[in-house]
Amino acid sequence: MSFTTAIFFFLAFVAIFCAILVITSKNPVYSCLYLVLTMFCIAGNYVLLNAQFLAVVQLIVYAGAIMVLFLFTIMLLNLNNDSEKHKSLLLKFLGAIGGGTILLAVVIALKKTTLDAAPMVIPNTTQVGMIENLGKFLFTDYVFPFEAISLMILAAMIGAVVLGKRDKKGINEETTTPIS
Amino acid sequence: MFKDIFIDHYIYLSVVLFCIGIVGVLTRRNAIVLFMSVELMLNAVNLLLVAFSSKFGDASGQVFVFFIMTVAAAEVAVGLAIIVMLFRNTQSIDIGTSNRLKS
């Protein structure tokens, strides 16, 4: 087992372990922190695949922006630990069965297909994931989606501000009659 | 078997992460954890896209991942704003209580 293969397996196992902890932790703050660890492992995989730009964007966007958003929301809501009512055990069991069935179906389908048998070159030496190459693609072939997505970000920003604004009526209702 | 990394390894890793996300969405009631599970699923798909893009030397996959990340960021911003609204109205982020918004 070469060094890079060992790194891949290490990252993969940490990612899966932390992903399981994300959905099993009782406290949403712990879930959030484990999600950060998962994102770090995925960013490590991007580095192994020589997609440096995406690795950096992953760290900035997910581990930076989105996680801060999650943590701030959790702190703003000031949740108690027992705020989550327990779903019945049967439903949890059925959910796990459903997810496991999908996993099993995909794994069996993969076993029956013949994939390209050539091993991946890791660390990859192609220049595909470099920022120069991606920038050329982004501003020539994908320039219209790029501009469209900037509009979508603007719309999402306005939407978040409008949704988060509390109107006067809402304040009065909240202070006088809290809906339980 | 463990000497080299094949594309299969990345497919299996992505499928496992995706299914963990599915189980999270199906079993949790906390709306924020639900959102995290959705993020997990999006990331699994991203990982697979990057793996294939790196394997075939095609940058289109990585550009798509870039777009998916942008969409995910926008989705989280709007979704968390909706959760905050939900909490203000029902004092809970349990998704089972969101039917109280009807009245």
Short mmCIF file of N, CA, C and O in Angstrom, two decimals, chain A residues 8 10 16 20 23 38 43 54 64 70 80 95 105 108 114 116 133-134 141 170 178:
data_model
loop_
_atom_site.label_atom_id
_atom_site.label_comp_id
_atom_site.label_asym_id
_atom_site.label_seq_id
_atom_site.Cartn_x
_atom_site.Cartn_y
_atom_site.Cartn_z
N PHE A 8 -5.71 8.08 1.15
CA PHE A 8 -7.09 8.00 0.66
C PHE A 8 -7.95 7.22 1.63
O PHE A 8 -9.06 7.66 1.99
N PHE A 10 -7.46 6.58 4.79
CA PHE A 10 -7.62 7.32 6.05
C PHE A 10 -8.71 8.37 5.92
O PHE A 10 -9.64 8.45 6.73
N ILE A 16 -16.45 8.91 6.55
CA ILE A 16 -17.65 8.11 6.80
C ILE A 16 -17.99 8.10 8.29
O ILE A 16 -19.15 8.25 8.68
N ILE A 20 -21.43 9.57 9.92
CA ILE A 20 -22.36 8.82 10.78
C ILE A 20 -22.60 9.59 12.07
O ILE A 20 -23.73 9.69 12.56
N ILE A 23 -25.26 12.42 11.80
CA ILE A 23 -26.69 12.12 11.88
C ILE A 23 -27.07 11.43 13.18
O ILE A 23 -28.25 11.26 13.44
N THR A 38 -16.04 16.26 8.15
CA THR A 38 -16.32 15.55 6.91
C THR A 38 -15.91 16.39 5.70
O THR A 38 -15.31 15.90 4.75
N ALA A 43 -12.29 17.74 1.20
CA ALA A 43 -11.32 18.67 0.61
C ALA A 43 -9.97 17.98 0.43
O ALA A 43 -9.29 18.19 -0.58
N LEU A 54 -10.89 23.56 -6.29
CA LEU A 54 -12.11 23.12 -5.62
C LEU A 54 -11.85 22.82 -4.15
O LEU A 54 -12.71 23.03 -3.31
N GLY A 64 -15.99 27.28 5.96
CA GLY A 64 -16.03 28.65 6.42
C GLY A 64 -17.45 29.17 6.51
O GLY A 64 -18.03 29.27 7.59
N PHE A 70 -24.59 27.86 9.93
CA PHE A 70 -25.27 26.84 10.72
C PHE A 70 -25.10 27.11 12.21
O PHE A 70 -26.07 27.11 12.98
N ASN A 80 -32.82 23.98 23.44
CA ASN A 80 -32.47 23.10 24.55
C ASN A 80 -32.09 21.75 23.96
O ASN A 80 -32.44 21.43 22.83
N GLY A 95 -36.43 4.14 8.41
CA GLY A 95 -35.54 5.05 7.69
C GLY A 95 -34.20 4.41 7.40
O GLY A 95 -33.68 4.50 6.29
N ALA A 105 -28.71 -1.61 -3.23
CA ALA A 105 -29.06 -1.64 -4.65
C ALA A 105 -27.93 -1.08 -5.49
O ALA A 105 -27.54 -1.68 -6.51
N ILE A 108 -24.88 -3.47 -5.51
CA ILE A 108 -25.09 -4.65 -6.37
C ILE A 108 -25.02 -4.26 -7.84
O ILE A 108 -24.39 -4.95 -8.66
N THR A 114 -19.02 -3.50 -15.47
CA THR A 114 -17.58 -3.53 -15.62
C THR A 114 -17.11 -2.10 -15.81
O THR A 114 -17.45 -1.45 -16.80
N ASP A 116 -14.01 0.86 -15.89
CA ASP A 116 -12.67 1.01 -16.44
C ASP A 116 -11.66 0.47 -15.40
O ASP A 116 -11.62 0.93 -14.28
N ASN A 133 -6.83 26.78 -15.67
CA ASN A 133 -7.62 25.98 -16.60
C ASN A 133 -9.11 26.14 -16.33
O ASN A 133 -9.91 26.34 -17.27
N LEU A 134 -9.48 26.09 -15.06
CA LEU A 134 -10.91 26.21 -14.72
C LEU A 134 -11.43 27.59 -15.06
O LEU A 134 -12.57 27.74 -15.52
N ASP A 141 -16.73 28.72 -22.06
CA ASP A 141 -17.83 27.80 -22.34
C ASP A 141 -19.00 27.99 -21.39
O ASP A 141 -20.14 27.81 -21.75
N GLY A 170 -45.54 40.62 13.62
CA GLY A 170 -44.95 39.41 14.18
C GLY A 170 -44.42 39.64 15.59
O GLY A 170 -44.62 38.82 16.47
N PRO A 178 -47.22 33.96 22.83
CA PRO A 178 -46.32 32.99 22.20
C PRO A 178 -47.06 31.71 21.85
O PRO A 178 -47.72 31.11 22.70
#
